[in-house]
């Protein structure tokens, strides 16, 4: 069990048999065949199928060339078409829609596959990074050329493994840099805020199931609470306390929507000693009770 996520299937990256380099490129049709053969989503292997929620430990980049593919990522349903790209990050909860409705390409890659500089430039470790990009104009064919080049080199297996890995790493970097530069924020986050926020965000991801107060993270990291709040405001647009609470609420919603654990058990899992305090915390931040959220979400899934 990790951070109370046991009720949602966690999908581990399993490299393809040929050339385990940390990245895999496949057409949607291949994913559809693997699901039919294994009963689950690959790259990753065996899950509860295309209709089931899952939490991959790898990145998934998806684009469609023909048709329409609906894809759920953390309670939002995204329509992926020939002008959009979708990025699912490790730890997010996703659900595939009808894979027979579209043709396109998926790129699966491990978090440590990119070089550190590129990982920073594309905000690889941002758990709240953008999910969907709408691409128009000259950027659309440029992105597809980058993807085609990556797919071509991925299919080339005769070269030495270290050389092939280096080529694929660089081509993936080109693809992600081209994609993310389209929404680069205006201005540059001051270095002191960037480093502080990165440390704070990592600490929250580790400790949010047992600590929800800014003081805990300030003591842990050696900053003042005010410094953490300034860094969070600069990087995420919300204060440190709000950032922590959003992460907790997101996890509560994931567990309510995709698991059957009782509300009291979820509260205990996330560090609440008293169920009534847990329910009050959730109501204050969402406007509804945990039980009502679970019921509404599942009713909505049935009627779609």
XYZ file of C-alpha atoms in Angstrom:
304
model
C 0.000 0.000 0.000
C 1.351 3.451 -0.933
C -0.221 6.673 0.281
C -3.547 4.937 0.722
C -3.942 4.073 -2.948
C -4.531 0.339 -2.642
C -8.196 0.368 -3.742
C -7.320 1.661 -7.219
C -5.371 -0.776 -9.452
C -1.772 0.442 -9.726
C -0.306 -0.337 -13.128
C 3.443 -0.806 -13.306
C 5.457 -0.190 -16.430
C 6.544 -3.439 -18.075
C 8.989 -2.917 -20.960
C 8.198 -4.661 -24.246
C 10.153 -7.844 -24.888
C 12.249 -6.236 -27.610
C 14.487 -3.435 -26.391
C 13.695 -2.426 -22.826
C 14.730 1.227 -23.045
C 12.141 2.993 -20.860
C 9.862 4.180 -23.663
C 7.311 2.450 -25.862
C 5.479 3.765 -28.936
C 2.389 1.958 -30.187
C -0.722 2.576 -32.272
C -4.074 2.600 -30.490
C -4.952 -0.532 -32.479
C -2.071 -2.369 -30.777
C -3.279 -1.301 -27.346
C -6.751 -2.538 -28.292
C -5.291 -5.937 -29.301
C -3.346 -6.195 -26.050
C -6.402 -5.373 -23.988
C -8.372 -8.036 -25.807
C -5.571 -10.563 -25.329
C -4.697 -9.784 -21.711
C -7.910 -8.277 -20.402
C -6.104 -5.060 -19.524
C -4.131 -1.997 -20.541
C -0.579 -2.637 -21.456
C 2.689 -0.929 -21.125
C 1.522 -1.813 -17.997
C -0.084 -5.315 -18.329
C -3.357 -6.826 -17.174
C -5.740 -4.314 -15.682
C -9.472 -4.528 -15.255
C -9.896 -3.549 -18.891
C -10.655 -0.490 -20.954
C -13.630 0.422 -18.781
C -11.756 0.219 -15.499
C -10.014 2.966 -13.570
C -6.273 2.528 -13.127
C -3.287 4.413 -11.736
C -0.184 4.005 -13.946
C 3.315 4.542 -12.554
C 4.478 5.835 -15.956
C 3.696 8.734 -18.295
C 1.201 8.239 -21.120
C 1.055 10.617 -24.082
C -1.845 10.100 -26.483
C -2.912 11.658 -29.761
C -5.552 10.709 -32.317
C -5.256 10.857 -36.103
C -8.809 9.750 -36.946
C -11.988 9.555 -34.921
C -12.720 10.540 -31.333
C -11.475 8.947 -28.116
C -12.925 9.857 -24.716
C -10.434 9.529 -21.890
C -11.054 10.153 -18.178
C -8.255 11.621 -16.069
C -8.989 12.480 -12.430
C -12.727 13.115 -12.830
C -12.480 15.069 -16.063
C -13.561 13.513 -19.374
C -11.404 14.639 -22.280
C -12.291 14.397 -25.959
C -9.107 13.481 -27.828
C -9.306 14.288 -31.539
C -6.898 14.892 -34.410
C -6.081 18.365 -33.050
C -5.447 17.419 -29.423
C -2.783 15.726 -27.306
C -3.427 14.218 -23.884
C -0.805 13.600 -21.175
C -1.465 11.327 -18.184
C 1.175 11.522 -15.458
C 2.240 8.882 -12.920
C -0.177 8.628 -10.019
C -3.150 10.097 -11.867
C -6.255 7.940 -12.173
C -7.296 7.299 -15.761
C -9.883 5.314 -17.693
C -9.808 4.535 -21.399
C -12.920 5.058 -23.469
C -13.924 3.046 -26.548
C -10.624 2.335 -28.286
C -12.403 1.131 -31.430
C -13.661 4.663 -32.078
C -10.283 6.153 -33.014
C -6.900 5.557 -34.595
C -3.836 7.210 -33.132
C -0.632 6.725 -31.203
C 0.409 6.283 -27.581
C 3.820 6.996 -26.119
C 4.506 5.376 -22.737
C 7.649 6.305 -20.851
C 9.153 5.927 -17.411
C 9.636 8.992 -15.173
C 13.433 8.665 -15.179
C 13.838 8.202 -18.940
C 14.371 11.867 -19.844
C 17.547 13.757 -18.973
C 17.206 16.026 -15.891
C 17.417 19.299 -17.834
C 14.587 18.356 -20.186
C 12.534 16.957 -17.304
C 12.746 20.377 -15.639
C 11.940 22.293 -18.835
C 8.776 20.289 -19.533
C 7.732 20.222 -15.837
C 7.790 16.435 -15.892
C 7.297 16.060 -12.132
C 4.361 18.443 -11.829
C 1.445 16.310 -10.515
C -0.970 19.086 -11.508
C 0.508 19.655 -14.946
C -1.714 20.314 -17.945
C -3.573 17.281 -19.290
C -4.963 18.357 -22.684
C -3.458 20.518 -25.432
C -5.432 21.909 -28.381
C -2.954 22.276 -31.246
C -3.543 24.467 -34.294
C -1.593 26.084 -37.121
C 1.975 25.126 -37.974
C 2.517 23.483 -34.596
C 0.210 20.562 -35.447
C 2.250 19.103 -38.340
C 5.507 19.863 -36.501
C 4.380 17.780 -33.531
C 3.297 14.912 -35.757
C 6.657 14.975 -37.559
C 8.372 14.713 -34.187
C 6.107 11.813 -33.230
C 6.680 10.056 -36.568
C 10.442 10.351 -36.134
C 10.219 8.912 -32.619
C 8.000 6.049 -33.840
C 10.366 5.293 -36.733
C 13.436 5.105 -34.519
C 11.520 3.057 -31.951
C 10.905 0.482 -34.683
C 14.622 0.351 -35.496
C 16.092 -2.395 -33.327
C 19.317 -3.382 -35.079
C 21.559 -0.799 -33.388
C 23.293 -1.245 -30.003
C 20.917 -0.774 -27.072
C 22.760 2.224 -25.519
C 22.751 4.063 -28.852
C 19.091 3.322 -29.468
C 18.175 4.449 -25.966
C 20.067 7.738 -26.384
C 18.350 8.440 -29.715
C 14.903 7.719 -28.322
C 15.576 9.851 -25.252
C 16.481 12.835 -27.395
C 13.570 12.397 -29.788
C 11.129 12.127 -26.895
C 12.665 15.309 -25.481
C 12.050 17.087 -28.803
C 8.421 15.961 -28.821
C 7.716 17.070 -25.240
C 9.579 20.371 -25.616
C 7.578 21.171 -28.741
C 4.348 20.331 -26.967
C 4.965 22.141 -23.688
C 6.454 25.312 -25.175
C 2.998 26.045 -26.599
C 1.716 26.822 -23.111
C 4.860 28.117 -21.460
C 3.976 30.689 -18.783
C 4.860 34.312 -19.369
C 7.910 35.251 -17.325
C 10.195 33.021 -15.309
C 9.611 31.780 -11.787
C 12.407 33.109 -9.535
C 14.980 30.405 -8.815
C 14.474 30.562 -5.052
C 10.722 30.003 -5.442
C 11.219 27.221 -7.999
C 13.552 25.195 -5.775
C 11.454 25.805 -2.666
C 8.245 24.778 -4.406
C 9.803 21.649 -5.896
C 10.919 20.531 -2.453
C 7.566 21.432 -0.919
C 5.615 19.610 -3.628
C 7.730 16.464 -3.221
C 7.280 16.547 0.557
C 3.515 16.941 0.216
C 3.365 13.974 -2.114
C 5.169 11.885 0.491
C 3.414 13.113 3.641
C -0.079 14.295 2.693
C -1.697 11.204 4.203
C -0.401 12.130 7.641
C 0.234 15.898 7.667
C -2.039 18.693 6.462
C -0.529 21.703 8.248
C 1.987 24.026 6.635
C 4.064 24.047 9.824
C 4.922 20.364 9.398
C 6.422 20.985 5.955
C 8.162 24.173 7.071
C 9.925 22.291 9.869
C 10.694 19.341 7.629
C 12.255 21.460 4.878
C 13.807 24.205 6.986
C 11.693 27.067 5.653
C 9.275 29.442 7.308
C 5.545 28.895 6.590
C 5.493 32.301 4.879
C 8.272 31.218 2.506
C 6.342 28.087 1.528
C 3.205 30.125 0.945
C 5.046 32.626 -1.273
C 6.617 29.794 -3.288
C 3.290 27.998 -3.717
C 1.541 31.198 -4.796
C 4.267 31.937 -7.341
C 4.345 28.417 -8.784
C 0.794 27.087 -8.390
C -1.351 30.167 -7.846
C -2.568 29.017 -4.430
C -1.145 29.223 -0.922
C 0.694 26.370 0.764
C -2.310 25.283 2.849
C -4.604 25.300 -0.172
C -2.059 23.269 -2.134
C -1.951 20.620 0.600
C -5.719 20.509 0.911
C -6.213 20.150 -2.828
C -3.902 17.137 -2.848
C -5.777 15.536 0.054
C -9.194 16.179 -1.515
C -8.039 14.784 -4.862
C -6.985 11.550 -3.171
C -10.253 11.331 -1.264
C -12.190 11.722 -4.515
C -10.083 9.061 -6.215
C -10.708 6.558 -3.431
C -14.419 7.353 -3.204
C -15.011 7.125 -6.932
C -12.905 4.103 -7.792
C -13.076 1.929 -4.671
C -15.604 0.509 -2.261
C -13.866 1.245 1.020
C -16.205 2.796 3.624
C -15.949 6.532 4.221
C -14.579 5.949 7.722
C -11.827 3.723 6.353
C -10.792 6.330 3.772
C -10.636 8.956 6.505
C -8.384 6.749 8.608
C -6.224 5.948 5.582
C -5.665 9.666 5.028
C -4.749 10.459 8.599
C -8.073 11.578 10.101
C -8.540 10.207 13.616
C -12.263 10.987 13.688
C -14.781 10.288 10.916
C -16.888 13.349 11.690
C -13.824 15.606 11.310
C -13.012 13.917 8.013
C -16.543 14.453 6.694
C -16.511 18.087 7.853
C -13.128 18.649 6.150
C -14.447 17.255 2.856
C -17.705 19.229 2.997
C -15.863 22.508 3.663
C -13.705 22.012 0.564
C -16.181 20.458 -1.872
C -19.634 21.489 -0.681
C -20.819 17.890 -0.427
C -20.387 14.838 1.808
C -18.097 11.955 0.829
C -21.082 9.608 0.512
C -22.957 12.029 -1.744
C -19.899 12.582 -3.929
C -19.482 8.818 -4.372
C -23.153 8.325 -5.219
C -23.307 11.208 -7.707
C -20.121 10.160 -9.458
C -21.294 6.599 -9.930
C -24.733 7.656 -11.086
C -23.111 9.943 -13.641
C -20.950 7.086 -14.911
C -24.036 4.904 -15.408
C -25.953 7.547 -17.378
C -23.119 8.453 -19.759
